[in-house]
Each structure stands twice: as structure tokens, then as C-alpha cells.
Amino acid sequence: MTSGGEEITYLIASYNQRDYVGDCIASLKAQTCDRWLAIVYDDASTDDSAVVIRNLIDGRFRFVEGSENGGYIAALRSMIAAADTDIVAIIDADDAM
């Protein structure tokens, strides 16, 4: 467990998901359990996904902006390596909880 008491890290990989990633982030922020953190990885989107993400995240989120598109699996591997919790969960950028 992390020093902040978080139990789970949610991983959100996004590539050109401008129209959906906002709903995904909003649904995560609306959860009643607050013992989580999230890593959002923008995989060098060519739309305004990164702008949407930056405008919605708060202190519970870490935002990683890829410099070139490496693909979904590379983004997940990067986020898993960066997670500080024993438990991780993947949320696709076009999903809501």
C-alpha cells in the first residue's frame, strides 16, 4: 500500500479518445471510495485528448504524455511499472464506471 493509503491504481490509456476520456475520468472521480489513484497515459494523440485530460484531472491523477505513439500494450506496461499499489485495474478511455 502507498503512504497515502491508496489501495488500487486505475490505469487509463488514451489515444485519440477526446470524445470519451472526459466521461471516463468523471466517472472515476465520482466513486464513493476514495482510496485510489489513477495514471492516465496519453499515447501521443493527434486530437485534443491531452487538453481534455489536463482540464479534468486533480491530485489523485498522474498524467503521462507520450511523445510518440507506442501502442496500447506499451502504454499499459509503462503505467504498471509506475504504479505504487499492489493492485491495478485497467479502465479503457472510452469506458465509464
PDB file of N, CA and C in Angstrom:
ATOM      1  N   MET A   1       0.840  -1.168   0.000  1.00  0.00           N
ATOM      2  CA  MET A   1       0.000   0.000   0.000  1.00  0.00           C
ATOM      3  C   MET A   1       0.891   1.239   0.000  1.00  0.00           C
ATOM      4  N   THR A   2       0.432   2.283  -0.621  1.00  0.00           N
ATOM      5  CA  THR A   2       1.206   3.512  -0.692  1.00  0.00           C
ATOM      6  C   THR A   2       1.121   4.265   0.621  1.00  0.00           C
ATOM      7  N   SER A   3       1.973   5.253   0.789  1.00  0.00           N
ATOM      8  CA  SER A   3       1.982   6.027   2.017  1.00  0.00           C
ATOM      9  C   SER A   3       0.705   6.834   2.197  1.00  0.00           C
ATOM     10  N   GLY A   4      -0.013   7.120   1.104  1.00  0.00           N
ATOM     11  CA  GLY A   4      -1.265   7.857   1.190  1.00  0.00           C
ATOM     12  C   GLY A   4      -2.464   6.978   1.500  1.00  0.00           C
ATOM     13  N   GLY A   5      -2.266   5.678   1.605  1.00  0.00           N
ATOM     14  CA  GLY A   5      -3.342   4.761   1.918  1.00  0.00           C
ATOM     15  C   GLY A   5      -4.126   4.258   0.723  1.00  0.00           C
ATOM     16  N   GLU A   6      -3.679   4.592  -0.479  1.00  0.00           N
ATOM     17  CA  GLU A   6      -4.383   4.121  -1.662  1.00  0.00           C
ATOM     18  C   GLU A   6      -4.277   2.607  -1.749  1.00  0.00           C
ATOM     19  N   GLU A   7      -5.352   1.978  -2.182  1.00  0.00           N
ATOM     20  CA  GLU A   7      -5.391   0.528  -2.288  1.00  0.00           C
ATOM     21  C   GLU A   7      -5.279   0.047  -3.721  1.00  0.00           C
ATOM     22  N   ILE A   8      -5.634   0.901  -4.675  1.00  0.00           N
ATOM     23  CA  ILE A   8      -5.690   0.479  -6.069  1.00  0.00           C
ATOM     24  C   ILE A   8      -5.258   1.631  -6.972  1.00  0.00           C
ATOM     25  N   THR A   9      -4.598   1.279  -8.053  1.00  0.00           N
ATOM     26  CA  THR A   9      -4.260   2.258  -9.083  1.00  0.00           C
ATOM     27  C   THR A   9      -5.032   1.908 -10.336  1.00  0.00           C
ATOM     28  N   TYR A  10      -5.797   2.863 -10.830  1.00  0.00           N
ATOM     29  CA  TYR A  10      -6.517   2.694 -12.083  1.00  0.00           C
ATOM     30  C   TYR A  10      -5.626   3.178 -13.222  1.00  0.00           C
ATOM     31  N   LEU A  11      -5.577   2.408 -14.286  1.00  0.00           N
ATOM     32  CA  LEU A  11      -4.751   2.725 -15.443  1.00  0.00           C
ATOM     33  C   LEU A  11      -5.660   3.044 -16.625  1.00  0.00           C
ATOM     34  N   ILE A  12      -5.459   4.229 -17.196  1.00  0.00           N
ATOM     35  CA  ILE A  12      -6.263   4.660 -18.334  1.00  0.00           C
ATOM     36  C   ILE A  12      -5.319   5.033 -19.467  1.00  0.00           C
ATOM     37  N   ALA A  13      -5.322   4.226 -20.521  1.00  0.00           N
ATOM     38  CA  ALA A  13      -4.525   4.522 -21.710  1.00  0.00           C
ATOM     39  C   ALA A  13      -5.445   5.167 -22.739  1.00  0.00           C
ATOM     40  N   SER A  14      -4.999   6.283 -23.291  1.00  0.00           N
ATOM     41  CA  SER A  14      -5.838   7.016 -24.230  1.00  0.00           C
ATOM     42  C   SER A  14      -5.074   7.332 -25.504  1.00  0.00           C
ATOM     43  N   TYR A  15      -5.710   7.083 -26.628  1.00  0.00           N
ATOM     44  CA  TYR A  15      -5.185   7.526 -27.920  1.00  0.00           C
ATOM     45  C   TYR A  15      -6.369   8.011 -28.755  1.00  0.00           C
ATOM     46  N   ASN A  16      -6.395   9.303 -29.005  1.00  0.00           N
ATOM     47  CA  ASN A  16      -7.473   9.933 -29.778  1.00  0.00           C
ATOM     48  C   ASN A  16      -8.854   9.599 -29.219  1.00  0.00           C
ATOM     49  N   GLN A  17      -8.991   9.749 -27.914  1.00  0.00           N
ATOM     50  CA  GLN A  17     -10.253   9.473 -27.224  1.00  0.00           C
ATOM     51  C   GLN A  17     -10.898  10.745 -26.681  1.00  0.00           C
ATOM     52  N   ARG A  18     -10.647  11.872 -27.331  1.00  0.00           N
ATOM     53  CA  ARG A  18     -11.152  13.172 -26.875  1.00  0.00           C
ATOM     54  C   ARG A  18     -12.633  13.128 -26.514  1.00  0.00           C
ATOM     55  N   ASP A  19     -13.440  12.452 -27.298  1.00  0.00           N
ATOM     56  CA  ASP A  19     -14.881  12.458 -27.082  1.00  0.00           C
ATOM     57  C   ASP A  19     -15.335  11.565 -25.934  1.00  0.00           C
ATOM     58  N   TYR A  20     -14.446  10.742 -25.402  1.00  0.00           N
ATOM     59  CA  TYR A  20     -14.833   9.767 -24.384  1.00  0.00           C
ATOM     60  C   TYR A  20     -14.059   9.859 -23.075  1.00  0.00           C
ATOM     61  N   VAL A  21     -12.809  10.257 -23.128  1.00  0.00           N
ATOM     62  CA  VAL A  21     -11.959  10.191 -21.942  1.00  0.00           C
ATOM     63  C   VAL A  21     -12.471  11.086 -20.804  1.00  0.00           C
ATOM     64  N   GLY A  22     -13.144  12.153 -21.135  1.00  0.00           N
ATOM     65  CA  GLY A  22     -13.703  13.019 -20.092  1.00  0.00           C
ATOM     66  C   GLY A  22     -14.741  12.301 -19.258  1.00  0.00           C
ATOM     67  N   ASP A  23     -15.616  11.532 -19.914  1.00  0.00           N
ATOM     68  CA  ASP A  23     -16.622  10.756 -19.180  1.00  0.00           C
ATOM     69  C   ASP A  23     -15.960   9.683 -18.320  1.00  0.00           C
ATOM     70  N   CYS A  24     -14.906   9.092 -18.833  1.00  0.00           N
ATOM     71  CA  CYS A  24     -14.174   8.075 -18.081  1.00  0.00           C
ATOM     72  C   CYS A  24     -13.598   8.676 -16.794  1.00  0.00           C
ATOM     73  N   ILE A  25     -12.915   9.800 -16.925  1.00  0.00           N
ATOM     74  CA  ILE A  25     -12.316  10.466 -15.760  1.00  0.00           C
ATOM     75  C   ILE A  25     -13.395  10.922 -14.779  1.00  0.00           C
ATOM     76  N   ALA A  26     -14.469  11.510 -15.290  1.00  0.00           N
ATOM     77  CA  ALA A  26     -15.555  11.976 -14.419  1.00  0.00           C
ATOM     78  C   ALA A  26     -16.173  10.822 -13.643  1.00  0.00           C
ATOM     79  N   SER A  27     -16.336   9.668 -14.282  1.00  0.00           N
ATOM     80  CA  SER A  27     -16.933   8.532 -13.584  1.00  0.00           C
ATOM     81  C   SER A  27     -16.015   8.015 -12.485  1.00  0.00           C
ATOM     82  N   LEU A  28     -14.732   8.065 -12.713  1.00  0.00           N
ATOM     83  CA  LEU A  28     -13.783   7.637 -11.691  1.00  0.00           C
ATOM     84  C   LEU A  28     -13.793   8.620 -10.516  1.00  0.00           C
ATOM     85  N   LYS A  29     -13.823   9.906 -10.808  1.00  0.00           N
ATOM     86  CA  LYS A  29     -13.862  10.916  -9.751  1.00  0.00           C
ATOM     87  C   LYS A  29     -15.137  10.836  -8.920  1.00  0.00           C
ATOM     88  N   ALA A  30     -16.206  10.295  -9.489  1.00  0.00           N
ATOM     89  CA  ALA A  30     -17.493  10.208  -8.795  1.00  0.00           C
ATOM     90  C   ALA A  30     -17.600   9.000  -7.864  1.00  0.00           C
ATOM     91  N   GLN A  31     -16.610   8.141  -7.838  1.00  0.00           N
ATOM     92  CA  GLN A  31     -16.664   6.955  -6.988  1.00  0.00           C
ATOM     93  C   GLN A  31     -16.717   7.352  -5.515  1.00  0.00           C
ATOM     94  N   THR A  32     -17.456   6.610  -4.724  1.00  0.00           N
ATOM     95  CA  THR A  32     -17.593   6.936  -3.304  1.00  0.00           C
ATOM     96  C   THR A  32     -16.388   6.503  -2.480  1.00  0.00           C
ATOM     97  N   CYS A  33     -15.691   5.490  -2.926  1.00  0.00           N
ATOM     98  CA  CYS A  33     -14.451   5.081  -2.258  1.00  0.00           C
ATOM     99  C   CYS A  33     -13.327   5.975  -2.772  1.00  0.00           C
ATOM    100  N   ASP A  34     -12.572   6.550  -1.860  1.00  0.00           N
ATOM    101  CA  ASP A  34     -11.520   7.484  -2.286  1.00  0.00           C
ATOM    102  C   ASP A  34     -10.109   6.941  -2.062  1.00  0.00           C
ATOM    103  N   ARG A  35      -9.971   5.651  -1.864  1.00  0.00           N
ATOM    104  CA  ARG A  35      -8.648   5.064  -1.607  1.00  0.00           C
ATOM    105  C   ARG A  35      -8.033   4.542  -2.895  1.00  0.00           C
ATOM    106  N   TRP A  36      -7.885   5.415  -3.861  1.00  0.00           N
ATOM    107  CA  TRP A  36      -7.352   5.057  -5.166  1.00  0.00           C
ATOM    108  C   TRP A  36      -6.534   6.219  -5.711  1.00  0.00           C
ATOM    109  N   LEU A  37      -5.765   5.889  -6.718  1.00  0.00           N
ATOM    110  CA  LEU A  37      -5.137   6.899  -7.552  1.00  0.00           C
ATOM    111  C   LEU A  37      -5.214   6.393  -8.973  1.00  0.00           C
ATOM    112  N   ALA A  38      -4.942   7.260  -9.925  1.00  0.00           N
ATOM    113  CA  ALA A  38      -5.049   6.862 -11.330  1.00  0.00           C
ATOM    114  C   ALA A  38      -3.868   7.405 -12.108  1.00  0.00           C
ATOM    115  N   ILE A  39      -3.453   6.641 -13.089  1.00  0.00           N
ATOM    116  CA  ILE A  39      -2.445   7.083 -14.041  1.00  0.00           C
ATOM    117  C   ILE A  39      -3.142   7.142 -15.399  1.00  0.00           C
ATOM    118  N   VAL A  40      -3.076   8.299 -16.022  1.00  0.00           N
ATOM    119  CA  VAL A  40      -3.654   8.473 -17.355  1.00  0.00           C
ATOM    120  C   VAL A  40      -2.499   8.680 -18.319  1.00  0.00           C
ATOM    121  N   TYR A  41      -2.438   7.858 -19.330  1.00  0.00           N
ATOM    122  CA  TYR A  41      -1.360   7.908 -20.320  1.00  0.00           C
ATOM    123  C   TYR A  41      -1.951   8.298 -21.662  1.00  0.00           C
ATOM    124  N   ASP A  42      -1.586   9.476 -22.156  1.00  0.00           N
ATOM    125  CA  ASP A  42      -1.991   9.881 -23.493  1.00  0.00           C
ATOM    126  C   ASP A  42      -0.894   9.453 -24.458  1.00  0.00           C
ATOM    127  N   ASP A  43      -1.239   8.568 -25.366  1.00  0.00           N
ATOM    128  CA  ASP A  43      -0.253   7.942 -26.254  1.00  0.00           C
ATOM    129  C   ASP A  43      -0.060   8.752 -27.538  1.00  0.00           C
ATOM    130  N   ALA A  44       0.352  10.025 -27.355  1.00  0.00           N
ATOM    131  CA  ALA A  44       0.645  10.941 -28.473  1.00  0.00           C
ATOM    132  C   ALA A  44      -0.571  11.148 -29.371  1.00  0.00           C
ATOM    133  N   SER A  45      -1.710  11.404 -28.748  1.00  0.00           N
ATOM    134  CA  SER A  45      -2.933  11.642 -29.507  1.00  0.00           C
ATOM    135  C   SER A  45      -2.772  12.829 -30.447  1.00  0.00           C
ATOM    136  N   THR A  46      -3.475  12.758 -31.569  1.00  0.00           N
ATOM    137  CA  THR A  46      -3.452  13.854 -32.529  1.00  0.00           C
ATOM    138  C   THR A  46      -4.707  14.713 -32.434  1.00  0.00           C
ATOM    139  N   ASP A  47      -5.641  14.348 -31.558  1.00  0.00           N
ATOM    140  CA  ASP A  47      -6.795  15.198 -31.293  1.00  0.00           C
ATOM    141  C   ASP A  47      -6.516  15.982 -30.008  1.00  0.00           C
ATOM    142  N   ASP A  48      -7.516  16.505 -29.380  1.00  0.00           N
ATOM    143  CA  ASP A  48      -7.312  17.305 -28.166  1.00  0.00           C
ATOM    144  C   ASP A  48      -7.474  16.486 -26.884  1.00  0.00           C
ATOM    145  N   SER A  49      -7.205  15.207 -26.936  1.00  0.00           N
ATOM    146  CA  SER A  49      -7.341  14.354 -25.749  1.00  0.00           C
ATOM    147  C   SER A  49      -6.534  14.881 -24.572  1.00  0.00           C
ATOM    148  N   ALA A  50      -5.296  15.266 -24.809  1.00  0.00           N
ATOM    149  CA  ALA A  50      -4.430  15.731 -23.717  1.00  0.00           C
ATOM    150  C   ALA A  50      -5.000  16.978 -23.047  1.00  0.00           C
ATOM    151  N   VAL A  51      -5.587  17.864 -23.812  1.00  0.00           N
ATOM    152  CA  VAL A  51      -6.196  19.073 -23.255  1.00  0.00           C
ATOM    153  C   VAL A  51      -7.375  18.698 -22.366  1.00  0.00           C
ATOM    154  N   VAL A  52      -8.225  17.801 -22.838  1.00  0.00           N
ATOM    155  CA  VAL A  52      -9.367  17.342 -22.050  1.00  0.00           C
ATOM    156  C   VAL A  52      -8.884  16.714 -20.746  1.00  0.00           C
ATOM    157  N   ILE A  53      -7.890  15.864 -20.831  1.00  0.00           N
ATOM    158  CA  ILE A  53      -7.361  15.186 -19.645  1.00  0.00           C
ATOM    159  C   ILE A  53      -6.817  16.203 -18.649  1.00  0.00           C
ATOM    160  N   ARG A  54      -5.969  17.106 -19.107  1.00  0.00           N
ATOM    161  CA  ARG A  54      -5.382  18.111 -18.213  1.00  0.00           C
ATOM    162  C   ARG A  54      -6.448  18.946 -17.513  1.00  0.00           C
ATOM    163  N   ASN A  55      -7.521  19.242 -18.202  1.00  0.00           N
ATOM    164  CA  ASN A  55      -8.579  20.079 -17.617  1.00  0.00           C
ATOM    165  C   ASN A  55      -9.421  19.349 -16.582  1.00  0.00           C
ATOM    166  N   LEU A  56      -9.394  18.037 -16.560  1.00  0.00           N
ATOM    167  CA  LEU A  56     -10.269  17.278 -15.671  1.00  0.00           C
ATOM    168  C   LEU A  56      -9.579  16.623 -14.483  1.00  0.00           C
ATOM    169  N   ILE A  57      -8.295  16.364 -14.588  1.00  0.00           N
ATOM    170  CA  ILE A  57      -7.636  15.616 -13.517  1.00  0.00           C
ATOM    171  C   ILE A  57      -7.386  16.496 -12.293  1.00  0.00           C
ATOM    172  N   ASP A  58      -7.260  15.840 -11.160  1.00  0.00           N
ATOM    173  CA  ASP A  58      -6.916  16.513  -9.912  1.00  0.00           C
ATOM    174  C   ASP A  58      -5.748  15.775  -9.274  1.00  0.00           C
ATOM    175  N   GLY A  59      -5.504  15.997  -8.010  1.00  0.00           N
ATOM    176  CA  GLY A  59      -4.344  15.435  -7.330  1.00  0.00           C
ATOM    177  C   GLY A  59      -4.311  13.923  -7.225  1.00  0.00           C
ATOM    178  N   ARG A  60      -5.405  13.260  -7.506  1.00  0.00           N
ATOM    179  CA  ARG A  60      -5.439  11.799  -7.455  1.00  0.00           C
ATOM    180  C   ARG A  60      -4.931  11.159  -8.751  1.00  0.00           C
ATOM    181  N   PHE A  61      -4.654  11.998  -9.728  1.00  0.00           N
ATOM    182  CA  PHE A  61      -4.253  11.520 -11.051  1.00  0.00           C
ATOM    183  C   PHE A  61      -2.808  11.889 -11.350  1.00  0.00           C
ATOM    184  N   ARG A  62      -2.126  10.980 -12.021  1.00  0.00           N
ATOM    185  CA  ARG A  62      -0.829  11.278 -12.637  1.00  0.00           C
ATOM    186  C   ARG A  62      -1.049  11.243 -14.135  1.00  0.00           C
ATOM    187  N   PHE A  63      -0.573  12.264 -14.821  1.00  0.00           N
ATOM    188  CA  PHE A  63      -0.753  12.343 -16.262  1.00  0.00           C
ATOM    189  C   PHE A  63       0.586  12.172 -16.946  1.00  0.00           C
ATOM    190  N   VAL A  64       0.637  11.219 -17.869  1.00  0.00           N
ATOM    191  CA  VAL A  64       1.841  10.964 -18.655  1.00  0.00           C
ATOM    192  C   VAL A  64       1.475  11.228 -20.109  1.00  0.00           C
ATOM    193  N   GLU A  65       2.266  12.065 -20.751  1.00  0.00           N
ATOM    194  CA  GLU A  65       2.023  12.395 -22.151  1.00  0.00           C
ATOM    195  C   GLU A  65       3.137  11.783 -22.991  1.00  0.00           C
ATOM    196  N   GLY A  66       2.795  10.781 -23.786  1.00  0.00           N
ATOM    197  CA  GLY A  66       3.777  10.127 -24.636  1.00  0.00           C
ATOM    198  C   GLY A  66       4.211  11.037 -25.773  1.00  0.00           C
ATOM    199  N   SER A  67       5.472  10.959 -26.128  1.00  0.00           N
ATOM    200  CA  SER A  67       5.986  11.810 -27.204  1.00  0.00           C
ATOM    201  C   SER A  67       5.748  11.206 -28.585  1.00  0.00           C
ATOM    202  N   GLU A  68       5.555   9.891 -28.638  1.00  0.00           N
ATOM    203  CA  GLU A  68       5.200   9.230 -29.885  1.00  0.00           C
ATOM    204  C   GLU A  68       4.315   8.043 -29.567  1.00  0.00           C
ATOM    205  N   ASN A  69       3.468   7.672 -30.502  1.00  0.00           N
ATOM    206  CA  ASN A  69       2.522   6.591 -30.277  1.00  0.00           C
ATOM    207  C   ASN A  69       3.263   5.264 -30.206  1.00  0.00           C
ATOM    208  N   GLY A  70       3.196   4.640 -29.030  1.00  0.00           N
ATOM    209  CA  GLY A  70       3.862   3.356 -28.833  1.00  0.00           C
ATOM    210  C   GLY A  70       2.903   2.193 -28.800  1.00  0.00           C
ATOM    211  N   GLY A  71       1.601   2.477 -28.789  1.00  0.00           N
ATOM    212  CA  GLY A  71       0.600   1.433 -28.760  1.00  0.00           C
ATOM    213  C   GLY A  71       0.076   1.158 -27.360  1.00  0.00           C
ATOM    214  N   TYR A  72      -1.048   0.490 -27.335  1.00  0.00           N
ATOM    215  CA  TYR A  72      -1.776   0.219 -26.098  1.00  0.00           C
ATOM    216  C   TYR A  72      -0.964  -0.594 -25.092  1.00  0.00           C
ATOM    217  N   ILE A  73      -0.341  -1.663 -25.534  1.00  0.00           N
ATOM    218  CA  ILE A  73       0.405  -2.541 -24.617  1.00  0.00           C
ATOM    219  C   ILE A  73       1.600  -1.814 -24.020  1.00  0.00           C
ATOM    220  N   ALA A  74       2.308  -1.038 -24.818  1.00  0.00           N
ATOM    221  CA  ALA A  74       3.442  -0.268 -24.296  1.00  0.00           C
ATOM    222  C   ALA A  74       2.969   0.739 -23.251  1.00  0.00           C
ATOM    223  N   ALA A  75       1.832   1.376 -23.490  1.00  0.00           N
ATOM    224  CA  ALA A  75       1.285   2.320 -22.520  1.00  0.00           C
ATOM    225  C   ALA A  75       0.940   1.605 -21.214  1.00  0.00           C
ATOM    226  N   LEU A  76       0.299   0.439 -21.311  1.00  0.00           N
ATOM    227  CA  LEU A  76      -0.039  -0.326 -20.104  1.00  0.00           C
ATOM    228  C   LEU A  76       1.206  -0.751 -19.338  1.00  0.00           C
ATOM    229  N   ARG A  77       2.195  -1.232 -20.041  1.00  0.00           N
ATOM    230  CA  ARG A  77       3.437  -1.644 -19.370  1.00  0.00           C
ATOM    231  C   ARG A  77       4.065  -0.474 -18.623  1.00  0.00           C
ATOM    232  N   SER A  78       4.087   0.682 -19.240  1.00  0.00           N
ATOM    233  CA  SER A  78       4.647   1.868 -18.603  1.00  0.00           C
ATOM    234  C   SER A  78       3.873   2.229 -17.336  1.00  0.00           C
ATOM    235  N   MET A  79       2.550   2.185 -17.417  1.00  0.00           N
ATOM    236  CA  MET A  79       1.734   2.536 -16.255  1.00  0.00           C
ATOM    237  C   MET A  79       1.855   1.493 -15.143  1.00  0.00           C
ATOM    238  N   ILE A  80       1.884   0.223 -15.492  1.00  0.00           N
ATOM    239  CA  ILE A  80       2.046  -0.825 -14.479  1.00  0.00           C
ATOM    240  C   ILE A  80       3.367  -0.633 -13.738  1.00  0.00           C
ATOM    241  N   ALA A  81       4.425  -0.327 -14.470  1.00  0.00           N
ATOM    242  CA  ALA A  81       5.731  -0.106 -13.844  1.00  0.00           C
ATOM    243  C   ALA A  81       5.710   1.101 -12.914  1.00  0.00           C
ATOM    244  N   ALA A  82       4.875   2.086 -13.212  1.00  0.00           N
ATOM    245  CA  ALA A  82       4.818   3.308 -12.406  1.00  0.00           C
ATOM    246  C   ALA A  82       3.852   3.207 -11.228  1.00  0.00           C
ATOM    247  N   ALA A  83       3.022   2.182 -11.196  1.00  0.00           N
ATOM    248  CA  ALA A  83       2.028   2.050 -10.130  1.00  0.00           C
ATOM    249  C   ALA A  83       2.694   1.764  -8.792  1.00  0.00           C
ATOM    250  N   ASP A  84       2.170   2.401  -7.750  1.00  0.00           N
ATOM    251  CA  ASP A  84       2.718   2.240  -6.402  1.00  0.00           C
ATOM    252  C   ASP A  84       1.897   1.293  -5.528  1.00  0.00           C
ATOM    253  N   THR A  85       0.809   0.777  -6.059  1.00  0.00           N
ATOM    254  CA  THR A  85      -0.050  -0.104  -5.273  1.00  0.00           C
ATOM    255  C   THR A  85       0.125  -1.556  -5.727  1.00  0.00           C
ATOM    256  N   ASP A  86      -0.287  -2.461  -4.877  1.00  0.00           N
ATOM    257  CA  ASP A  86      -0.202  -3.878  -5.223  1.00  0.00           C
ATOM    258  C   ASP A  86      -1.281  -4.280  -6.228  1.00  0.00           C
ATOM    259  N   ILE A  87      -2.364  -3.530  -6.263  1.00  0.00           N
ATOM    260  CA  ILE A  87      -3.485  -3.839  -7.139  1.00  0.00           C
ATOM    261  C   ILE A  87      -3.616  -2.743  -8.188  1.00  0.00           C
ATOM    262  N   VAL A  88      -3.756  -3.161  -9.448  1.00  0.00           N
ATOM    263  CA  VAL A  88      -4.036  -2.220 -10.535  1.00  0.00           C
ATOM    264  C   VAL A  88      -5.275  -2.702 -11.280  1.00  0.00           C
ATOM    265  N   ALA A  89      -5.981  -1.755 -11.867  1.00  0.00           N
ATOM    266  CA  ALA A  89      -7.151  -2.075 -12.678  1.00  0.00           C
ATOM    267  C   ALA A  89      -7.090  -1.242 -13.945  1.00  0.00           C
ATOM    268  N   ILE A  90      -7.449  -1.855 -15.043  1.00  0.00           N
ATOM    269  CA  ILE A  90      -7.417  -1.169 -16.326  1.00  0.00           C
ATOM    270  C   ILE A  90      -8.829  -0.679 -16.655  1.00  0.00           C
ATOM    271  N   ILE A  91      -8.907   0.607 -16.987  1.00  0.00           N
ATOM    272  CA  ILE A  91     -10.155   1.187 -17.459  1.00  0.00           C
ATOM    273  C   ILE A  91      -9.866   1.746 -18.845  1.00  0.00           C
ATOM    274  N   ASP A  92     -10.557   1.267 -19.842  1.00  0.00           N
ATOM    275  CA  ASP A  92     -10.355   1.818 -21.174  1.00  0.00           C
ATOM    276  C   ASP A  92     -10.904   3.241 -21.221  1.00  0.00           C
ATOM    277  N   ALA A  93     -10.259   4.089 -21.988  1.00  0.00           N
ATOM    278  CA  ALA A  93     -10.596   5.516 -22.027  1.00  0.00           C
ATOM    279  C   ALA A  93     -12.008   5.782 -22.521  1.00  0.00           C
ATOM    280  N   ASP A  94     -12.612   4.823 -23.196  1.00  0.00           N
ATOM    281  CA  ASP A  94     -13.984   5.018 -23.673  1.00  0.00           C
ATOM    282  C   ASP A  94     -15.000   4.310 -22.791  1.00  0.00           C
ATOM    283  N   ASP A  95     -14.602   3.934 -21.576  1.00  0.00           N
ATOM    284  CA  ASP A  95     -15.497   3.290 -20.615  1.00  0.00           C
ATOM    285  C   ASP A  95     -15.769   4.221 -19.440  1.00  0.00           C
ATOM    286  N   ALA A  96     -16.879   3.989 -18.779  1.00  0.00           N
ATOM    287  CA  ALA A  96     -17.200   4.689 -17.545  1.00  0.00           C
ATOM    288  C   ALA A  96     -17.512   3.652 -16.489  1.00  0.00           C
ATOM    289  N   MET A  97     -17.263   4.005 -15.263  1.00  0.00           N
ATOM    290  CA  MET A  97     -17.503   3.068 -14.152  1.00  0.00           C
ATOM    291  C   MET A  97     -18.913   3.242 -13.610  1.00  0.00           C
TER     292      MET A  97
END
